[in-house]
mmCIF file of C-alpha atoms (C1' of nucleotides) in Angstrom:
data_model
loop_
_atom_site.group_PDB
_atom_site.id
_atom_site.type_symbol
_atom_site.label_atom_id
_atom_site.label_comp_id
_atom_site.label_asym_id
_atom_site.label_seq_id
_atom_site.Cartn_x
_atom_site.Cartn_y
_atom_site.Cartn_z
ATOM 1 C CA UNK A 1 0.297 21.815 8.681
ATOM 2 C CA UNK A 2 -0.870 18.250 7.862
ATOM 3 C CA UNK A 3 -1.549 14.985 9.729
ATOM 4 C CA UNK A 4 0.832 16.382 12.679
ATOM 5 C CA UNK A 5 -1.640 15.099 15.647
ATOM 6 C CA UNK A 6 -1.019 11.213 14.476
ATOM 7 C CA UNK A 7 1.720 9.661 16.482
ATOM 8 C CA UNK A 8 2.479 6.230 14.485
ATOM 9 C CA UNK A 9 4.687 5.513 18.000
ATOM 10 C CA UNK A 10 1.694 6.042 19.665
ATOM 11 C CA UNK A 11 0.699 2.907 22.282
ATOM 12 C CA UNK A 12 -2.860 3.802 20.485
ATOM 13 C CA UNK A 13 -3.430 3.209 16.854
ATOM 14 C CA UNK A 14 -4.450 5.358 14.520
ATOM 15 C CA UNK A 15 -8.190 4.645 14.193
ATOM 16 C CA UNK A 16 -7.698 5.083 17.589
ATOM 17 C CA UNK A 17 -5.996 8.444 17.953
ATOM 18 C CA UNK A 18 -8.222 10.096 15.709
ATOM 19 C CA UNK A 19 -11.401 8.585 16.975
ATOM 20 C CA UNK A 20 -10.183 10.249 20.159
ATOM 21 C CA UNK A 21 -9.762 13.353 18.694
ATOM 22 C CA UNK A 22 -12.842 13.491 17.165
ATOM 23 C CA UNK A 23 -14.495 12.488 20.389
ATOM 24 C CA UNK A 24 -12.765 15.619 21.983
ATOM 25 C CA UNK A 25 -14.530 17.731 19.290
ATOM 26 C CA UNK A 26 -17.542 16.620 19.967
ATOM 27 C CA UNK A 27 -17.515 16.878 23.960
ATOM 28 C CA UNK A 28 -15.690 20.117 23.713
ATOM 29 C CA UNK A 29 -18.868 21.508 21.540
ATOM 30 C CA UNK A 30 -16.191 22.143 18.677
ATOM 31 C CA UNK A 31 -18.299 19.414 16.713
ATOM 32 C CA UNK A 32 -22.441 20.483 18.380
ATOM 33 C CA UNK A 33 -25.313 18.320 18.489
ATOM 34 C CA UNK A 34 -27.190 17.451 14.695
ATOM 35 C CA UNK A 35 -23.445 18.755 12.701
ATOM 36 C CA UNK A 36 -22.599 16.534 10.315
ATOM 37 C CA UNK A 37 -18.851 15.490 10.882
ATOM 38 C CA UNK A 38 -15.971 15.207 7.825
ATOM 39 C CA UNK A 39 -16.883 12.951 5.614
ATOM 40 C CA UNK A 40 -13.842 9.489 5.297
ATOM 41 C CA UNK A 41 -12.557 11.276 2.559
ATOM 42 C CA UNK A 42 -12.027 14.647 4.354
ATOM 43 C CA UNK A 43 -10.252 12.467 7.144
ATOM 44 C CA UNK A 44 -8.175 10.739 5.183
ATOM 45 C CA UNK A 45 -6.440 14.186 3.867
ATOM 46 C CA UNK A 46 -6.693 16.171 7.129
ATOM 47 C CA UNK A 47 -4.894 13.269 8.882
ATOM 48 C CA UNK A 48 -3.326 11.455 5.990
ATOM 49 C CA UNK A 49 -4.430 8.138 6.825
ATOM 50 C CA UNK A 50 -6.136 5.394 4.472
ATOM 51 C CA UNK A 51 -9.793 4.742 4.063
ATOM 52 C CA UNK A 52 -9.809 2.063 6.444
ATOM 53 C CA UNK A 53 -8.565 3.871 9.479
ATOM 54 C CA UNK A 54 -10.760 7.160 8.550
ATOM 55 C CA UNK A 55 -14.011 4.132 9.171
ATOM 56 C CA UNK A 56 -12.866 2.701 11.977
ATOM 57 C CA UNK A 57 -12.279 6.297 13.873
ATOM 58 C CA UNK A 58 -15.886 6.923 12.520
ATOM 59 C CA UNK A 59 -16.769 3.727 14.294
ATOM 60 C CA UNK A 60 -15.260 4.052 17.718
ATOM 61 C CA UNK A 61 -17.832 7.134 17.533
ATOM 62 C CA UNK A 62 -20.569 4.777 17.045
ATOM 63 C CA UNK A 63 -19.769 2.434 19.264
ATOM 64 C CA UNK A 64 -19.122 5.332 22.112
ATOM 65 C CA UNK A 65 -22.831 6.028 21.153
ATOM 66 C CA UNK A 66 -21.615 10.218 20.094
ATOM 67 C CA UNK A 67 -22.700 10.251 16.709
ATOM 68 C CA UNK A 68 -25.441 8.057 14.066
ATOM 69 C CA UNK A 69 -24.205 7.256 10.190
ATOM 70 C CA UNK A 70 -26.703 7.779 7.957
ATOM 71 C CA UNK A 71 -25.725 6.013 4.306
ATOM 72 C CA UNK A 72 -26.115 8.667 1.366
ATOM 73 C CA UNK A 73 -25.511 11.314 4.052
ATOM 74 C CA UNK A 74 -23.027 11.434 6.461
ATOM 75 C CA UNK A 75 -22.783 10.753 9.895
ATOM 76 C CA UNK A 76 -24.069 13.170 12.626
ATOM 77 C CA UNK A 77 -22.939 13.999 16.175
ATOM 78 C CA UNK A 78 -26.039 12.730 18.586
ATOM 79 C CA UNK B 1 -18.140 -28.472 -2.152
ATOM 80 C CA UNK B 2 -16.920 -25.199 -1.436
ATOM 81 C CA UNK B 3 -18.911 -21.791 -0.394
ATOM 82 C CA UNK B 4 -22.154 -23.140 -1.123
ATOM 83 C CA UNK B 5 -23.602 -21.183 1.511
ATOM 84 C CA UNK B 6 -23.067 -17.959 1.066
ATOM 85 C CA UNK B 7 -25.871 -15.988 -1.362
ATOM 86 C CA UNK B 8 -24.430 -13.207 -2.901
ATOM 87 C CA UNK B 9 -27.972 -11.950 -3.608
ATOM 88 C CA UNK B 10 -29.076 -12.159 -0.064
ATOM 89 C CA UNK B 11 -30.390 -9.206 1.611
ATOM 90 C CA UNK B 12 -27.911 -9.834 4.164
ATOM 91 C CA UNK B 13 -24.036 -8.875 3.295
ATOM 92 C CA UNK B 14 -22.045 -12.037 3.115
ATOM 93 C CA UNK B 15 -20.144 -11.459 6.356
ATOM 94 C CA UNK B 16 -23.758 -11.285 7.913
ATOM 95 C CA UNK B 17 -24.568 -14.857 6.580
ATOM 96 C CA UNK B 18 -21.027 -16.378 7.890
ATOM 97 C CA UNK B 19 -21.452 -15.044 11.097
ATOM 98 C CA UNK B 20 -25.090 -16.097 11.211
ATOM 99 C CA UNK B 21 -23.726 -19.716 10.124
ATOM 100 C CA UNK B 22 -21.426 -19.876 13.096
ATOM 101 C CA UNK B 23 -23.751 -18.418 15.292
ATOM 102 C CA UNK B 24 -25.941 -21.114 14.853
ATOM 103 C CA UNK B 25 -23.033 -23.659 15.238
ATOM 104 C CA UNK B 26 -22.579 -22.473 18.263
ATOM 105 C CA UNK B 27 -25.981 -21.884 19.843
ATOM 106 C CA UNK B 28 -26.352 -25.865 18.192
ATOM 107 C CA UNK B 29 -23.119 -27.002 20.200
ATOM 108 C CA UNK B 30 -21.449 -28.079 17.187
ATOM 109 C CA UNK B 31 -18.860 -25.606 18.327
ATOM 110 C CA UNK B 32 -18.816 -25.961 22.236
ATOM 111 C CA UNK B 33 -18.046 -23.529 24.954
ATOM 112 C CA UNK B 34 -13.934 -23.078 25.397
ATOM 113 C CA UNK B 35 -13.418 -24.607 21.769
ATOM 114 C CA UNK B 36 -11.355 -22.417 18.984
ATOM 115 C CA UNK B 37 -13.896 -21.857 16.265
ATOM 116 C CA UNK B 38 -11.977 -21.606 12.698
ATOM 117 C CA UNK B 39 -9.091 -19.294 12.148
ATOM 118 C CA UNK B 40 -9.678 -16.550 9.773
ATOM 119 C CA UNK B 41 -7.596 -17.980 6.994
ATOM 120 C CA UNK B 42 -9.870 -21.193 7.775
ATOM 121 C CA UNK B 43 -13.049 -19.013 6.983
ATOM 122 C CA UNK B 44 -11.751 -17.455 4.149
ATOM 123 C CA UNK B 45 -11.120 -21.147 2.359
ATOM 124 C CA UNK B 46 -14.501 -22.576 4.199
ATOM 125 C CA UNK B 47 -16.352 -19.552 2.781
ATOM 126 C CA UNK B 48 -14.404 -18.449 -0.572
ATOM 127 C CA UNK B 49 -14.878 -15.063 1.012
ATOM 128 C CA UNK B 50 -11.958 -12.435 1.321
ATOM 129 C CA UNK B 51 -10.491 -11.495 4.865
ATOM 130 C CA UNK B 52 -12.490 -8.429 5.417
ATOM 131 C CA UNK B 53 -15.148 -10.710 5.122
ATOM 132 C CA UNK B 54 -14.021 -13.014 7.785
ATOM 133 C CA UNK B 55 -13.110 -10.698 10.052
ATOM 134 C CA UNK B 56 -16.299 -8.607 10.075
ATOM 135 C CA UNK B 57 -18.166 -12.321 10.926
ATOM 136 C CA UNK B 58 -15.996 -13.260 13.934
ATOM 137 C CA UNK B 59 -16.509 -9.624 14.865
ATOM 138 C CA UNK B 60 -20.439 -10.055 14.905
ATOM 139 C CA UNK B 61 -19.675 -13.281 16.804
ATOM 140 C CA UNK B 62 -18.053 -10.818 19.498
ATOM 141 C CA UNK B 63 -20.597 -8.273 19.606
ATOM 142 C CA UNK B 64 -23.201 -10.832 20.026
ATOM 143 C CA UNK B 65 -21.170 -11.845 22.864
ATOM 144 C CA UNK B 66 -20.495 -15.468 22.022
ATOM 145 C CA UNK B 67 -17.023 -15.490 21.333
ATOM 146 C CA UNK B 68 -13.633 -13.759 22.649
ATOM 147 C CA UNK B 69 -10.718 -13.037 20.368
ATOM 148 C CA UNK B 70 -7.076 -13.649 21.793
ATOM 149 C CA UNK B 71 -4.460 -12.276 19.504
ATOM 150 C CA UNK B 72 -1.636 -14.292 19.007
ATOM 151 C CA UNK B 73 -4.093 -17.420 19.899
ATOM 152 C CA UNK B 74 -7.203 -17.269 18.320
ATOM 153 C CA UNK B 75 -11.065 -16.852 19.150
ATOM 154 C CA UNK B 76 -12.926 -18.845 21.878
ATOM 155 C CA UNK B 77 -16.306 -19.646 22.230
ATOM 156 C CA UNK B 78 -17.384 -18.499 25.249
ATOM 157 C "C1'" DC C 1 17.539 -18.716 24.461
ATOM 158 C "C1'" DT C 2 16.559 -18.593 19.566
ATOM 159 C "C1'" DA C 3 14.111 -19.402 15.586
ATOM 160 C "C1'" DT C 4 10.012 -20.418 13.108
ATOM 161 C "C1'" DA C 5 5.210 -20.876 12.320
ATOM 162 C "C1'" DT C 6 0.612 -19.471 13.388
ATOM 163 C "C1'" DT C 7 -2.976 -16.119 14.315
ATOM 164 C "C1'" DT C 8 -4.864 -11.776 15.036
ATOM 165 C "C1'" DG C 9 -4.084 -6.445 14.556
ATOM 166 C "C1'" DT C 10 -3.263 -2.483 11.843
ATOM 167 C "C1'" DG C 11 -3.037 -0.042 7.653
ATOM 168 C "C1'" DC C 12 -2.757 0.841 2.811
ATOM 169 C "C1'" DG C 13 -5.135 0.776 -1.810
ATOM 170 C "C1'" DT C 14 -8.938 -0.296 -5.027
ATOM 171 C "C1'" DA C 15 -13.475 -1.502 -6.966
ATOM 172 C "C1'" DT C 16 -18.303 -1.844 -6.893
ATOM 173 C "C1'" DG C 17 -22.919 -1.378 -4.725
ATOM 174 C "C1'" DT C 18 -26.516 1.307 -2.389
ATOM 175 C "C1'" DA C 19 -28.759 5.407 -0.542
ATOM 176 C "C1'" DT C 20 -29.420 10.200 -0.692
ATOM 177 C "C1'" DG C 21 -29.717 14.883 -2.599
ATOM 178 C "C1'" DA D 1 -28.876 11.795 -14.969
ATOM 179 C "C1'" DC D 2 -25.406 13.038 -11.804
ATOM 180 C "C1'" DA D 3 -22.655 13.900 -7.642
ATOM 181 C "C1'" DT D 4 -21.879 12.781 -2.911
ATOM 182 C "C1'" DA D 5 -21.275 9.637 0.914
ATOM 183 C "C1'" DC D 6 -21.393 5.427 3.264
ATOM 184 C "C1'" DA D 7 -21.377 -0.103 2.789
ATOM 185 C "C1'" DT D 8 -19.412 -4.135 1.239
ATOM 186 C "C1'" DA D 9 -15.626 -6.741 -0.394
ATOM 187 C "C1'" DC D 10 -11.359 -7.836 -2.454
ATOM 188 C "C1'" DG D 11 -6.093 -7.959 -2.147
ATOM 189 C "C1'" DC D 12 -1.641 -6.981 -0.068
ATOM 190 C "C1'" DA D 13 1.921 -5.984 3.459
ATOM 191 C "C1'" DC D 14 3.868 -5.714 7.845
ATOM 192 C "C1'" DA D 15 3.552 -5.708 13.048
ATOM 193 C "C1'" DA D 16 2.532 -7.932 17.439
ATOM 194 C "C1'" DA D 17 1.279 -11.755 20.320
ATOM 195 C "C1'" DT D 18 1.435 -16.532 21.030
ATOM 196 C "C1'" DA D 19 2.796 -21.284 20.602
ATOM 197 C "C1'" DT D 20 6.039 -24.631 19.368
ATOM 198 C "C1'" DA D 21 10.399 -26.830 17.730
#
DNA sequence: CTATATTTGTGCGTATGTATG
DNA sequence: ACATACATACGCACAAATATA
C-alpha cells in the first residue's frame, strides 16, 4: 500500500499533511531523538508526491523547531 | 538596465540578495508602511530571476517580519 | 450576478551546485 | 573518484482568493 495517508481533498495540503505526519512520528517516539529521517527522495515514493512537497513537509519540521538539516547528510529529529 | 544587481557569484543565493534589496527599500522608506511592494511576476522581470526565486525573497521579507502576504491581493509592508 | 484579470498557493518535473561520507 | 543528500534555480500548470468591469 502506497501514498494512501494523502488526502488531495484534504482542507490541508500536502506539504502539509505529511509534515503532520511526520511530526506525529517524531512525538510518538516512532522517529527518536539524533535518527536521521527519510531522505526527499524516500518521501517522494512512500507518499508519491513531487520533490517540492517532500521539502516543504521537511520544512514545516524546521520551522516547528523538531528536527535540524544538515546539507551532505540528512536531516535529524532534535 | 535589467538585473544588474543580482551576482550570481555572490556568497549569498540570489533570492538572498533580492530580498536583501527590498529589505533595504523598506527599512529606507522607499517602500512605506501599508504600500504593496512588487508582485512576484514584477520581481521576476525587475530581477531576471525565475519564480522560485521571487518567492523565496518575499518569503525572507515575511520571516524578517516586514511584510504580510494576502493571497488573492498581494504583500504589504507592514 | 457573471465574467475576466490579477495575484498568491500548491504541485509537478528537471538541472546544476555544494557538502558530506 | 564516486555516491548520497540537501540547496538553489529554472519552467510549467492549475487552483484559490481577490478585485474589477
Amino acid at each position: 500500500m502506497i501514498g494512501f495517508m494523502i488526502n488531495p481533498k484534504s482542507v490541508h495540503p500536502a506539504w502539509k499533511q505529511v509534515g503532520m505526519i511526520l511530526e506525529t512520528r517524531i512525538r510518538s517516539g516512532v522517529l527518536p531523538a539524533d535518527e536521521r529521517i527519510p531522505t526527499e527522495v524516500e518521501l517522494m515514493s512512500e507518499f508519491e508526491i513531487g520533490r517540492t512537497t517532500a521539502r516543504k513537509a521537511v520544512e514545516y519540521l524546521r520551522v516547528a523547531g523538531l528536527v535540524t538539516t544538515q546539507p551532505g547528510r540528512g536531516t535529524y529529529v532534535l
